[in-house]
Short mmCIF file of C-alpha atoms and ligand atoms in Angstrom, two decimals:
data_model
loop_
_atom_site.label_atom_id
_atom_site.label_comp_id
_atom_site.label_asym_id
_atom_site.label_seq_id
_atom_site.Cartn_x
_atom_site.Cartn_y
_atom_site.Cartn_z
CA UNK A 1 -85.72 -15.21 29.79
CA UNK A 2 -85.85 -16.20 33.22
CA UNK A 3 -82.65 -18.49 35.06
CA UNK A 4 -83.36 -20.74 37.80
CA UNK A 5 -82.82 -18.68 40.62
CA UNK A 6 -81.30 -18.57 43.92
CA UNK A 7 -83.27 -18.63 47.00
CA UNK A 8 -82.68 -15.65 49.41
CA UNK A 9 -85.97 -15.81 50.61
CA UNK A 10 -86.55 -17.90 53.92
CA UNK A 11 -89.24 -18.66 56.14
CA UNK A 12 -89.85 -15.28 57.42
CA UNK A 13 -88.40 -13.22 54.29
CA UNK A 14 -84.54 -12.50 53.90
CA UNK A 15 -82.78 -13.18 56.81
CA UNK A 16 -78.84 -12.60 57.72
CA UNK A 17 -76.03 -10.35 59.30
CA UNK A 18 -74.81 -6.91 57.89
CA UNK A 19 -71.56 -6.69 56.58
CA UNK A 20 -71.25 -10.54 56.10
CA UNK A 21 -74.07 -12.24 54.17
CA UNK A 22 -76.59 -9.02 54.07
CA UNK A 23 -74.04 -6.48 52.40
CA UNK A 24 -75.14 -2.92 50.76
CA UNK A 25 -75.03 -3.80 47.60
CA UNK A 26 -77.05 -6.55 48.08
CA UNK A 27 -79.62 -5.05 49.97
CA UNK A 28 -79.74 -1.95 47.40
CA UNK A 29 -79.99 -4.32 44.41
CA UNK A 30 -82.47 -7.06 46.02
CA UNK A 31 -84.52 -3.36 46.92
CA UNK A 32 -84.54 -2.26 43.63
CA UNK A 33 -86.35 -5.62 42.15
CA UNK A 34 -88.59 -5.14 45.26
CA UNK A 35 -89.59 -2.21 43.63
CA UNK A 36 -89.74 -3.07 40.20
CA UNK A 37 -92.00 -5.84 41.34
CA UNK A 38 -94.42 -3.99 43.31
CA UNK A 39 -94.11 -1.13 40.10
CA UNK A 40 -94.49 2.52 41.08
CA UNK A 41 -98.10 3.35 40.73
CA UNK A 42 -97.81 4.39 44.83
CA UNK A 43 -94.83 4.77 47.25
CA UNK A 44 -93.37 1.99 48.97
CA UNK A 45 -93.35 2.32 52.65
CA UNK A 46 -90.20 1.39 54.38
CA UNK A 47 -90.07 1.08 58.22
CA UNK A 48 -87.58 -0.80 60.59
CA UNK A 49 -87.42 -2.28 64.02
CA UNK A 50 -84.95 -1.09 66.91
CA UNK A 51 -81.62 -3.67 65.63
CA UNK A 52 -78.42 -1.94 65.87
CA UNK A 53 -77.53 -2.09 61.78
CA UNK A 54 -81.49 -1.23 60.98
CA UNK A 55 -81.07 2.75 60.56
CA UNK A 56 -78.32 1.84 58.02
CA UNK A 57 -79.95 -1.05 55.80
CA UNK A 58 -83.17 0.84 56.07
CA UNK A 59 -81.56 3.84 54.23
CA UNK A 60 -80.26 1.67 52.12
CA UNK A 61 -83.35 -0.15 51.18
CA UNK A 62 -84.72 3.05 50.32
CA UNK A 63 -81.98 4.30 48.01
CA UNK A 64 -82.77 0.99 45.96
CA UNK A 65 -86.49 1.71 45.83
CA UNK A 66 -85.49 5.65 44.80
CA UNK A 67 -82.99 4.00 42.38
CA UNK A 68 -85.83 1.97 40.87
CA UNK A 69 -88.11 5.37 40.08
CA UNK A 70 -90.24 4.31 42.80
CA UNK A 71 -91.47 6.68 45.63
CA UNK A 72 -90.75 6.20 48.72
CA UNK A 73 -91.91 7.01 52.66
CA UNK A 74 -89.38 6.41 55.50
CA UNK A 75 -91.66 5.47 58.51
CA UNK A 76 -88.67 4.92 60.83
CA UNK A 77 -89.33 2.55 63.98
CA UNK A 78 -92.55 0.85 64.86
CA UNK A 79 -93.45 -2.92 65.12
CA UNK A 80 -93.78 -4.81 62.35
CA UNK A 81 -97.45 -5.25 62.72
CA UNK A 82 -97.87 -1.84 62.88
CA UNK A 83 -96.10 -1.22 59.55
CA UNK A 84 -98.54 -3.74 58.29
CA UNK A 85 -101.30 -2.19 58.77
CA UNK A 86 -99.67 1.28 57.83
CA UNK A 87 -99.34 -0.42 54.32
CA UNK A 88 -102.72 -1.79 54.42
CA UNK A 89 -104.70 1.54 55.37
CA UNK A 90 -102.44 4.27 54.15
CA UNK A 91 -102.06 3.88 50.61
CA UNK A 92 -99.10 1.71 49.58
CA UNK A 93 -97.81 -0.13 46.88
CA UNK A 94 -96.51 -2.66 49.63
CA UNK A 95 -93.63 -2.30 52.49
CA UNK A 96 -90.35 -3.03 52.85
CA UNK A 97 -89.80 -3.75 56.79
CA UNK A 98 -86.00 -3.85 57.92
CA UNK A 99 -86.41 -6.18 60.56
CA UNK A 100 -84.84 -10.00 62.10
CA UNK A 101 -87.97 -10.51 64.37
CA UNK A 102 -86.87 -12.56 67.34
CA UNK A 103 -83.19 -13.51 66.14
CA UNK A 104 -79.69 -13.05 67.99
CA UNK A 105 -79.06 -9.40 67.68
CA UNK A 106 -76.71 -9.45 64.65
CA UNK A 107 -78.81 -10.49 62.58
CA UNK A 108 -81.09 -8.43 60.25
CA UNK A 109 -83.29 -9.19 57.48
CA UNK A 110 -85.75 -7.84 55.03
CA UNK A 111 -89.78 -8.23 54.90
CA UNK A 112 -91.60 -7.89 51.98
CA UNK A 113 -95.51 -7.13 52.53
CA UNK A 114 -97.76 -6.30 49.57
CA UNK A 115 -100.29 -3.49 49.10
CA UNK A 116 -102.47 -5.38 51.81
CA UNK A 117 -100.12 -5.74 54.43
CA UNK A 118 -99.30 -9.40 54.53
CA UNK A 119 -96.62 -10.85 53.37
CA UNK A 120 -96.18 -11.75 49.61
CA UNK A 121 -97.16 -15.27 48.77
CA UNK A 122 -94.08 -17.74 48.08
CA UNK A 123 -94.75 -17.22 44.21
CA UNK A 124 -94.38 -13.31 44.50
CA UNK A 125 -90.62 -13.94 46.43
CA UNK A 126 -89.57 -16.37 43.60
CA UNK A 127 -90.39 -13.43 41.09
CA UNK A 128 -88.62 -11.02 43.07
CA UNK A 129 -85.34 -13.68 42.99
CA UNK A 130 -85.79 -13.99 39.89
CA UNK A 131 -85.62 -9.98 38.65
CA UNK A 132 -82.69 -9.73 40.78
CA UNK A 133 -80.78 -12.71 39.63
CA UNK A 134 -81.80 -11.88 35.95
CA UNK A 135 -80.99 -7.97 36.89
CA UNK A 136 -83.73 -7.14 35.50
CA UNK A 137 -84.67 -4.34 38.09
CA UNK A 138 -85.85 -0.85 36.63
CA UNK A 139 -83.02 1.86 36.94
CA UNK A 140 -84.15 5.74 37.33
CA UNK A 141 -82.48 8.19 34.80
CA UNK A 142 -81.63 11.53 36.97
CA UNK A 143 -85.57 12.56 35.90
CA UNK A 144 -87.25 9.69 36.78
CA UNK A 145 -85.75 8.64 40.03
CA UNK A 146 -88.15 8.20 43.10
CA UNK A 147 -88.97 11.13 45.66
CA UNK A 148 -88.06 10.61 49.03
CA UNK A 149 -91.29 11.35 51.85
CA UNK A 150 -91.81 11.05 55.36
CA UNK A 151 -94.65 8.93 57.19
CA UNK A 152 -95.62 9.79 60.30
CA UNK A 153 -98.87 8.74 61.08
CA UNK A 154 -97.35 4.65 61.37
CA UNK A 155 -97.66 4.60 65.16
CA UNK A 156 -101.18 6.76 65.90
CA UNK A 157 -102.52 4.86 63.15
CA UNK A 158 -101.55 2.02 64.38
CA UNK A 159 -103.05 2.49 67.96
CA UNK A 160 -106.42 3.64 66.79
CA UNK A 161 -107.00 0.80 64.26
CA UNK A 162 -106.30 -1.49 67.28
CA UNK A 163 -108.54 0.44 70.02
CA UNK A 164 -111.10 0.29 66.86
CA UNK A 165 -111.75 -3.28 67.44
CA UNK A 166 -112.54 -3.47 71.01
CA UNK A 167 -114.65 -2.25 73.20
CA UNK A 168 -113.04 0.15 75.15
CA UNK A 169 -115.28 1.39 78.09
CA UNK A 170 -115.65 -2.49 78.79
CA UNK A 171 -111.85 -2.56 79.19
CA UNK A 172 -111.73 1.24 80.87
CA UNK A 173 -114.32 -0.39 83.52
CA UNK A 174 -111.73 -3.36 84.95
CA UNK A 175 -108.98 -0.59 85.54
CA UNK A 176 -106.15 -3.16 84.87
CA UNK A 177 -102.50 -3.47 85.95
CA UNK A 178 -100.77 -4.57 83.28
CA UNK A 179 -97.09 -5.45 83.01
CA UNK A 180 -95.56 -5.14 79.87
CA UNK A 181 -92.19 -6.71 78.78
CA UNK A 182 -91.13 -5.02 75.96
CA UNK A 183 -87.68 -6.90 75.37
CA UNK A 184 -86.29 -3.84 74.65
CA UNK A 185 -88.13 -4.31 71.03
CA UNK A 186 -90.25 -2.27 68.72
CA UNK A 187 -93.31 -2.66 70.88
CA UNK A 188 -91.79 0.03 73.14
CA UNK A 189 -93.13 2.97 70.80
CA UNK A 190 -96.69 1.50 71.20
CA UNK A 191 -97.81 -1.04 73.44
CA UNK A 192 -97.48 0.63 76.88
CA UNK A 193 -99.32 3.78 75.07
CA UNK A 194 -102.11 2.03 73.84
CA UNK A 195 -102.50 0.11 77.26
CA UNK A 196 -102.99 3.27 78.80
CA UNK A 197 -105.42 4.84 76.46
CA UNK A 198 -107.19 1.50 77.20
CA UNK A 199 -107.72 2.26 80.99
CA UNK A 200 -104.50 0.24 82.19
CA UNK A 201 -102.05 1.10 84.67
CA UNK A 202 -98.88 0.35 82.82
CA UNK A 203 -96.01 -1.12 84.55
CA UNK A 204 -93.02 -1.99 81.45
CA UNK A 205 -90.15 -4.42 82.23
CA UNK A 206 -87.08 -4.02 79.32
CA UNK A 207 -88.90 -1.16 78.41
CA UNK A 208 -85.96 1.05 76.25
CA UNK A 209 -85.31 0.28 72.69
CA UNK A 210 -82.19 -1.33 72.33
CA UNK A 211 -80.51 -3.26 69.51
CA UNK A 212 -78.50 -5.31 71.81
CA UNK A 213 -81.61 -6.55 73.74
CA UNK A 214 -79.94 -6.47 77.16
CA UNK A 215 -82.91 -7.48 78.63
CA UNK A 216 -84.05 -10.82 78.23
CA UNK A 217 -83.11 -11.27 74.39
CA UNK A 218 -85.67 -10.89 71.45
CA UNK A 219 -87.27 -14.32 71.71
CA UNK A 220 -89.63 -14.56 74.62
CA UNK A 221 -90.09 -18.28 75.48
CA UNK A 222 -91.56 -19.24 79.09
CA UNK A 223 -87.96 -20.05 80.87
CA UNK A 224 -86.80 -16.26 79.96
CA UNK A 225 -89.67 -14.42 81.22
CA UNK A 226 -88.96 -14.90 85.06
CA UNK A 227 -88.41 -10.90 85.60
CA UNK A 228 -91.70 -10.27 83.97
CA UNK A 229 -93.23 -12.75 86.32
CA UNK A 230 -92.00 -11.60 89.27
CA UNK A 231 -93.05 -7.78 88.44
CA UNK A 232 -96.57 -8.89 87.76
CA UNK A 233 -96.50 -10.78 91.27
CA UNK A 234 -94.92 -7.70 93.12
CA UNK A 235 -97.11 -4.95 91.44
CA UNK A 236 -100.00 -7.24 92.17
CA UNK A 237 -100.73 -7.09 88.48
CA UNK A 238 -103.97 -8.64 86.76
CA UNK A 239 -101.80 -10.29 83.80
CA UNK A 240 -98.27 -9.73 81.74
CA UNK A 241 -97.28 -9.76 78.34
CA UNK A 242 -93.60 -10.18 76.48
CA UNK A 243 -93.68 -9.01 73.21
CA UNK A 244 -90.77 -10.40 70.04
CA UNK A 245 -88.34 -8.62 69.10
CA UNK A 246 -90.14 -6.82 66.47
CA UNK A 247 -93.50 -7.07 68.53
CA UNK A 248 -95.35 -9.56 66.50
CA UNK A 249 -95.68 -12.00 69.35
CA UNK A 250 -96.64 -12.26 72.24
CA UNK A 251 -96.87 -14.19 75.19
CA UNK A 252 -98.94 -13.73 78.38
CA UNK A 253 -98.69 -14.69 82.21
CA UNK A 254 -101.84 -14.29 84.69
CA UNK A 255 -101.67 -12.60 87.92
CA UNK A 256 -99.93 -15.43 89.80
CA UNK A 257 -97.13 -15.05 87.45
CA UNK A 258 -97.52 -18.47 85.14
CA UNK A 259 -97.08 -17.97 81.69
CA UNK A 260 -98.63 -19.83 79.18
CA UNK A 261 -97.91 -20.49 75.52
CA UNK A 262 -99.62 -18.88 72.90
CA UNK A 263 -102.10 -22.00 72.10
CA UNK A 264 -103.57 -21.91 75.47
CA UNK A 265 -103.85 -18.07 75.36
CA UNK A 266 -105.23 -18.35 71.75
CA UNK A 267 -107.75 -20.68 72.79
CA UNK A 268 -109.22 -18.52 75.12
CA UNK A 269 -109.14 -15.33 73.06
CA UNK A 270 -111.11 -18.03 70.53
CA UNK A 271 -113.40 -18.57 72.99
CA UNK A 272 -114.21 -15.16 73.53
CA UNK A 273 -114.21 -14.04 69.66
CA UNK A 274 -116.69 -16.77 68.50
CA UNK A 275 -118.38 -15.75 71.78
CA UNK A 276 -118.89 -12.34 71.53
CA UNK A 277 -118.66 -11.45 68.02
CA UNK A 278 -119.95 -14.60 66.26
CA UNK A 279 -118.64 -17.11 63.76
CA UNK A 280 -115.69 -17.55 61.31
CA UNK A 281 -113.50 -20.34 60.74
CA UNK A 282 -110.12 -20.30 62.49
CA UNK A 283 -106.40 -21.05 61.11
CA UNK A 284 -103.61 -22.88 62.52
CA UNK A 285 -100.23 -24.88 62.26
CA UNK A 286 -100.05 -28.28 62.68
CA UNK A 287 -98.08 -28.02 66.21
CA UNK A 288 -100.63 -26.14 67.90
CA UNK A 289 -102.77 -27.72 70.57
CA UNK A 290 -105.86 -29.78 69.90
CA UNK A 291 -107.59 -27.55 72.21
CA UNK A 292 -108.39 -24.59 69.84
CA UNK A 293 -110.16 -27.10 67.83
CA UNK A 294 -112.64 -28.15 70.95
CA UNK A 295 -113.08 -24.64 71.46
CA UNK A 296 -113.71 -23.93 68.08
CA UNK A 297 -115.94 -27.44 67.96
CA UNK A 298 -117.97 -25.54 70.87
CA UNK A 299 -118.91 -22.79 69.11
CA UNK A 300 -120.00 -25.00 65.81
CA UNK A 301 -116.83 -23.88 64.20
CA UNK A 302 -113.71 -25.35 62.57
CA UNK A 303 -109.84 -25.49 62.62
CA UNK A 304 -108.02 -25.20 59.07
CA UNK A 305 -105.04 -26.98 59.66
CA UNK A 306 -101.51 -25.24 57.97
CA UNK A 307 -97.99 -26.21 57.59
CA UNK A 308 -95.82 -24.25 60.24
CA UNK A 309 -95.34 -20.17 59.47
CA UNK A 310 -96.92 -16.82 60.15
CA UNK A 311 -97.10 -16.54 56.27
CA UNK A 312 -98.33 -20.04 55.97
CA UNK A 313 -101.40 -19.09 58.69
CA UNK A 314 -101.94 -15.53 57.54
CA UNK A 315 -102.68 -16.95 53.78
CA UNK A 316 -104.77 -19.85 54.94
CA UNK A 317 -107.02 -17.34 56.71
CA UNK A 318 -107.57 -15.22 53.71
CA UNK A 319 -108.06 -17.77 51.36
CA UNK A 320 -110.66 -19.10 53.56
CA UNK A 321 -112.06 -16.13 54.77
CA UNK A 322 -111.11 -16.95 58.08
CA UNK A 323 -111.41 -14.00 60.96
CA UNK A 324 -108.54 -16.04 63.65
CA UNK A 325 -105.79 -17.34 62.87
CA UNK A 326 -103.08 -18.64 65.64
CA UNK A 327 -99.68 -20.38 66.49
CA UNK A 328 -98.26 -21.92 69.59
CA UNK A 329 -95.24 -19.96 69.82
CA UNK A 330 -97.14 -16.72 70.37
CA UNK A 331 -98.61 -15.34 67.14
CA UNK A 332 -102.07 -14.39 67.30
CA UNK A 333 -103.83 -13.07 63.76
CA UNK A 334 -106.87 -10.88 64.29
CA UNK A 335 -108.73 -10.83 60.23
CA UNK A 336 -111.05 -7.67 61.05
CA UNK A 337 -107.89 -5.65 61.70
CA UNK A 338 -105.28 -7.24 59.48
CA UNK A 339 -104.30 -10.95 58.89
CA UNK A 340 -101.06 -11.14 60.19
CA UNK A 341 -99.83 -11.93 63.56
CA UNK A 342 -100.02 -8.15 65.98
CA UNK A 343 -98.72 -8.31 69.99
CA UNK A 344 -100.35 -5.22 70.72
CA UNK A 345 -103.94 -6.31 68.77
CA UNK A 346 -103.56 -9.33 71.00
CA UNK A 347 -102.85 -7.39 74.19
CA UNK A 348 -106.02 -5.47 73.38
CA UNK A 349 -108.09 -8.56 72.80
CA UNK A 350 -106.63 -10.48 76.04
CA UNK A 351 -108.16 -7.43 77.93
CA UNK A 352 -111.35 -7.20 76.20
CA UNK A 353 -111.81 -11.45 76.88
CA UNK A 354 -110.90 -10.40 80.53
CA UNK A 355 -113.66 -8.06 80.40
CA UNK A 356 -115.67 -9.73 79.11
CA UNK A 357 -115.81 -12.95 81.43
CA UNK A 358 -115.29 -10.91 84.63
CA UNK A 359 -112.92 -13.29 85.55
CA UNK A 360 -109.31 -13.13 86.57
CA UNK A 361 -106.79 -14.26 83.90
CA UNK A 362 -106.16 -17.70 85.33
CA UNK A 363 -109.77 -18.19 85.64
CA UNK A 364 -110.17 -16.96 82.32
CA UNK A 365 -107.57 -20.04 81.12
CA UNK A 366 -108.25 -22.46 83.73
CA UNK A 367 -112.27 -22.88 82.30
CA UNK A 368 -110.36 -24.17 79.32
CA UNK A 369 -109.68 -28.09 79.06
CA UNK A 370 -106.32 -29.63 79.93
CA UNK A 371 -103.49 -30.82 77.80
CA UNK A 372 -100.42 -31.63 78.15
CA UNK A 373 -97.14 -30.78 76.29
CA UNK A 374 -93.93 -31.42 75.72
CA UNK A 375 -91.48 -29.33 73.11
CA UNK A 376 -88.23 -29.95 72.05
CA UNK A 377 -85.35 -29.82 69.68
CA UNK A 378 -82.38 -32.41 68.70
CA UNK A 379 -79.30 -31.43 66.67
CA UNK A 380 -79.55 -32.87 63.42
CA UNK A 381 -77.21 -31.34 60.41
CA UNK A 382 -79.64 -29.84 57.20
CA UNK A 383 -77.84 -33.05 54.79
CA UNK A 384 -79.15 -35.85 57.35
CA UNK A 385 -83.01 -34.34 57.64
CA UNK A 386 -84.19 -35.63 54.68
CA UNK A 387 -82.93 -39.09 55.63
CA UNK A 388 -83.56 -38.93 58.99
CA UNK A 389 -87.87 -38.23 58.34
CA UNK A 390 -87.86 -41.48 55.83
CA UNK A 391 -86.20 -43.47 58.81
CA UNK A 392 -88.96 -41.91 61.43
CA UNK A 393 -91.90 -42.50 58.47
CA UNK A 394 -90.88 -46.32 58.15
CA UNK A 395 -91.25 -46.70 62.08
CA UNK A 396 -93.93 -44.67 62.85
CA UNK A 397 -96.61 -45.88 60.57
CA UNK A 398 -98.11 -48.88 62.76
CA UNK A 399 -97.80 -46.32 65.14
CA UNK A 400 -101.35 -44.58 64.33
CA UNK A 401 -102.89 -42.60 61.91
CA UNK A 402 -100.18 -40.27 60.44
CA UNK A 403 -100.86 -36.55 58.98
CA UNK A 404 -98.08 -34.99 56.32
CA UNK A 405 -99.26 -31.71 56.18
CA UNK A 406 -95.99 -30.53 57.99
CA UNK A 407 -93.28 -33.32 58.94
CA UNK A 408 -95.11 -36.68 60.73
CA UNK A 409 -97.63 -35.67 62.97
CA UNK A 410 -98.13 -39.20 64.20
CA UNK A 411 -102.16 -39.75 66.49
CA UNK A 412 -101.43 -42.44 69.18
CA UNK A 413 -105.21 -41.59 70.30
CA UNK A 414 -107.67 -39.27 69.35
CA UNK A 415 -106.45 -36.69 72.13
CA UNK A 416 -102.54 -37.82 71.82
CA UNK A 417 -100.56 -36.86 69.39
CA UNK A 418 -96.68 -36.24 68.47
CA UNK A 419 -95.14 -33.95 65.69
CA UNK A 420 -92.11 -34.71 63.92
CA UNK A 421 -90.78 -31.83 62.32
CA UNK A 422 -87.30 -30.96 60.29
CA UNK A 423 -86.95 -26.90 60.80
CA UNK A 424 -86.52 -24.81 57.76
CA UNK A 425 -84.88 -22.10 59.64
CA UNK A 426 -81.83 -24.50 61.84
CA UNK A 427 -79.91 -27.85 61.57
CA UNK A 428 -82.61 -29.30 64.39
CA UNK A 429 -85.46 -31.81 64.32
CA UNK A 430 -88.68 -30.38 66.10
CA UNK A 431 -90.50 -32.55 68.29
CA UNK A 432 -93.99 -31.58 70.04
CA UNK A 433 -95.78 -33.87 71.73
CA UNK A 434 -99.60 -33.54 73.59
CA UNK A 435 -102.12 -35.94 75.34
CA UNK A 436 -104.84 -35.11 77.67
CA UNK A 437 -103.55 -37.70 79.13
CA UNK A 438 -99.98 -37.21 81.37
CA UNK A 439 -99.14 -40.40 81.41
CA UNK A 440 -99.96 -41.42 77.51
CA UNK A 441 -97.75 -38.18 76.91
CA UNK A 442 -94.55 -39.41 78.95
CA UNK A 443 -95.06 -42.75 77.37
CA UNK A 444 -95.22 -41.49 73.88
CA UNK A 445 -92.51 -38.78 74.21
CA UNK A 446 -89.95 -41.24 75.89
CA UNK A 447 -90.74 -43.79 72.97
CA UNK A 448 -90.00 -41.50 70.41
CA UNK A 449 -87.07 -39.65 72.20
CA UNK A 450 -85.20 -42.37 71.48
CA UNK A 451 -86.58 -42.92 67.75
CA UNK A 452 -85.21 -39.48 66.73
CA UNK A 453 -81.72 -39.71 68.92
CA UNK A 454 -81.53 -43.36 67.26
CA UNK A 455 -82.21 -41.99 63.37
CA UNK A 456 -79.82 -39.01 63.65
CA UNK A 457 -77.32 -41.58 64.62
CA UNK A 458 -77.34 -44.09 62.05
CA UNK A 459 -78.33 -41.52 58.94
MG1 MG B 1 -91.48 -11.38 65.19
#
C-alpha cells in the first residue's frame, strides 16, 4: 500500500541546510530507502564534495545504507563527475553523492545516481519517497547489517578514464598554459593533476578546498570570474577554466581573458567532436543557443531539444543514443565517457579541439557564427508563476510560433527567439533572449521586459 507521497526530491536531487531542513534523522532514514531501493546485491558508493557539513551527512548517509544491510564504500572527496563514473566502472549498486553543487555554502544536499552513474530517472525518486514515507526501508538485524569499505581508486580512476578519451600527445605537443579556477571546489583533487599529465603548465586561482568558498563563491557565472581573467592575461595563458562547486561545470575564457558561456564553448567542442570523431546526435535544453544546432546542421547532424536540467539532458542522450549532450550555463556531457555533465572531461576536450584546429582559443570560437544574448531573472513569488505564464501565453501567441517544451519559448524570426521560463529551483521568472540580429534582440527583449514586469504585477 503505497500513500501519496511527499516530494523531497528537486531538480538536482535533495537539496537543503543541515541542522534545519536536512536533519540526521532524515538523512539516515531517506539513506536507508536509498538502499532498500537500489537492494544490496553490490555496495553503494558514497562520496562527498568539499561543503563544510559534508564529512558529517556523508557518515551519516552511510550509517543508513549499513542500517539497511547494504554494503557500503566511503570514497571521501572528489567531484561529482568523478563519483559518477566511479559508480559506473567500479562495480556499484549506484552512489549516494553528499553534495549542493553550486549553492550558497550552507546548503547541502543528496544525489542519487544508479548503477550507471547518472542520475535516477524522476520515476526511481518517486519510489524512493515513497519507501520512506511508507517506512518501508529494510532494517539490518545485528547479523545482517552492511560492512563498511574504503574506495580509493575514485580520483586515479577518474583521471585515466578522462585522459582515455583524448588524444594525448596531440595535447602534450601545444605545451599549454592553462589557468584553472577551482572555486575552492571539488575539482581541486583533480583538475590541475590531470592538466598536467596532459602536457599543461598549470597555473590554479581559488585553488584550496574550502567549504566556505572564499574565493569567488561556488557558482561561476561570467561577472565573478574577473580574477581568473586577469591571471590568464598576466601568465600569458592560452585559455581558463572555472569549475562549480562540485566541479560539474565549467566555464572557459580564451587567452585575452573573455569568457564565454557554456553554449558558445559547447558549440565549438561540437564542432570538433562531429569533426574528428564522426557522427551522433546531440542533446540540449531549450535555452541554449541556436548555434549548436547550425553546427550540428553542418556536420549533417541534429539537436534533440529537452526541458531545462542536467538530468533532463543526460536522459535524453541515452534514450537517443546520443554521444553530446550540452547546456548554456556550463554543463558539457561527453556519452563515450559517461552521460552526465564532467568539468574536467570538458577541460580535456577544450584542449584536444585546441589541438586539433591549431588555433588559439578565440580563434577557435570566433570561426563560430554570431548570436546575441540576453539573460535574466525577475522576482516573481512560486503562488503567482502559474498565473503569471497563462497571462504571458495569452499575449505572446500572435507573437510567433511558440514551443512548450519548457515555459514559452516564443520565435519572432527564424534566428530570434525569447524563452519564458518559471524556475523550479527559486521564486523568479527566467528570461533568455537571442537574435543574430542586435537590434531584433534589443527590440524583442525591451518588448517583453515589460510583458513579464507588467504580469507579475497584476497576477
Ligand atoms: Mg554542479
Amino acid at each position: 500500500m503505497s500513500s501519496v507521497s511527499r516530494k523531497y526530491f528537486g531538480t538536482n536531487g535533495i537539496r537543503g541546510v543541515p541542522g534545519k531542513d536536512l536533519s540526521l534523522e532524515f538523512v539516515s532514514e531517506i539513506s536507508q530507502s536509498i538502499a532498500t531501493y537500489l537492494g544490496n546485491s553490490k555496495p553503494v558508493l558514497v562520496g562527498h564534495d568539499v561543503r563544510n557539513s559534508s564529512p558529517a551527512l556523508s557518515k551519516t548517509v552511510l550509517s543508513g545504507v549499513l542500517s539497511a544491510g547494504s554494503d557500503a564504500n566511503a570514497a571521501g572527496l572528489a567531484p561529482t563527475p568523478a563519483h559518477q563514473y566511479a559508480v559506473r566502472t567500479l562495480g556499484y549498486s549506484g552512489g549516494i553523492i553528499v553534495t549542493a553543487s553550486h549553492n550558497p555554502p550552507q546548503y547541502n544536499g543528496i544525489k542519487l545516481v544508479g548503477p550507471d552513474g547518472v542520475e535516477v530517472q524522476r520515476e526511481s525518486e518517486s519510489e524512493v519517497e515513497s519507501i520512506y514515507s511508507d517506512r518501508r526501508y529494510n532494517r539490518a538485524d545485528w547479523q545482517s547489517v552492511g560492512k563498511l569499505g574504503t574506495e580509493t581508486r575514485v580520483v586515479e580512476n577518474y583521471i585515466r578514464g578522462i585522459m582515455s578519451q583524448v588524444n594525448i600527445p596531440k595535447i602534450s605537443e601545444r605545451k599549454f598554459t592553462i589557468v584553472l579556477d577551482c572555486g575552492n571546489g571539488a575539482q581541486v583533487v583533480t583538475a590541475p593533476y590531470l592538466c598536467e599529465r596532459l602536457g599543461c603548465k598549470v597555473i590554479t586561482v581559488n585553488g584550496q578546498a574550502d567549504g566556505n568558498f572564499p574565493g569567488r563563491g561556488p557558482e561561476p557565472t561570467p561577472q565573478v570570474l574577473r580574477d581568473l581573467a586577469d591571471a590568464v592575461r598576466s601568465y600569458s595563458a592560452d585559455l581558463g577554466v572555472a569549475y562549480d562547486g562540485d566541479g560539474d561545470r565549467s566555464l572557459f575564457c580564451d587567452e585575452n581573458g573573455v569568457i564565454y558561456w557554456g553554449d558558445r564553448t559547447g558549440s565549438m567542442l561540437v564542432d570538433h567532436l562531429l569533426t574528428s570523431k564522426g557522427g551522433g546526435l546531440v542533446a540540449t535544453t531549450v535555452s541554449t543557443s541556436s548555434l549548436v544546432g547550425v553546427v550540428a546542421a553542418k556536420h549533417g547532424s541534429r539537436v534533440i531539444w529537452t526541458t531545462v536540467g542536467s538530468v533532463d539532458v543526460s536522459r535524453a542522450m541515452i534514450n537517443n543514443n546520443a554521444a553530446l549532450g550540452l547546456e548554456e550555463n556550463g554543463g558539457f556531457f561527453y556519452g563515450p565517457h559517461i552521460p552526465v555533465r564532467d568539468g574536467a572531461m570538458t577541460t580535456a576536450l577544450v584542449l584536444e579541439a585546441l589541438a586539433y584546429k591549431k588555433v588559439s582559443f578565440s580563434k577557435a570560437i570566433g570561426e563560430l557564427q554570431t548570436f546575441y544574448q540576453k539573460k535574466s531573472k525577475f522576482e516573481c513569488p512560486d503562488e503567482k508563476k502559474k498565473q503569471v505564464m497563462a497571462i504571458l501565453e495569452s499575449e505572446s501567441t500572435e507573437h510567433g510560433k511558440i514551443d512548450r517544451t519548457d515555459g514559452l519559448k516564443i520565435w519572432v524570426d527564424d534566428k530570434s527567439w525569447i524563452l519564458l521560463r518559471p524556475s523550479g529551483t527559486e521564486p523568479l521568472i527566467r528570461v533568455f533572449a537571442e537574435s543574430d540580429n542586435e537590434q531584433m534582440l534589443e527590440s524583442m527583449y525591451r518588448k517583453y521586459e515589460s510583458m513579464v514586469q507588467d504580469a507579475i504585477k497584476s497576477s
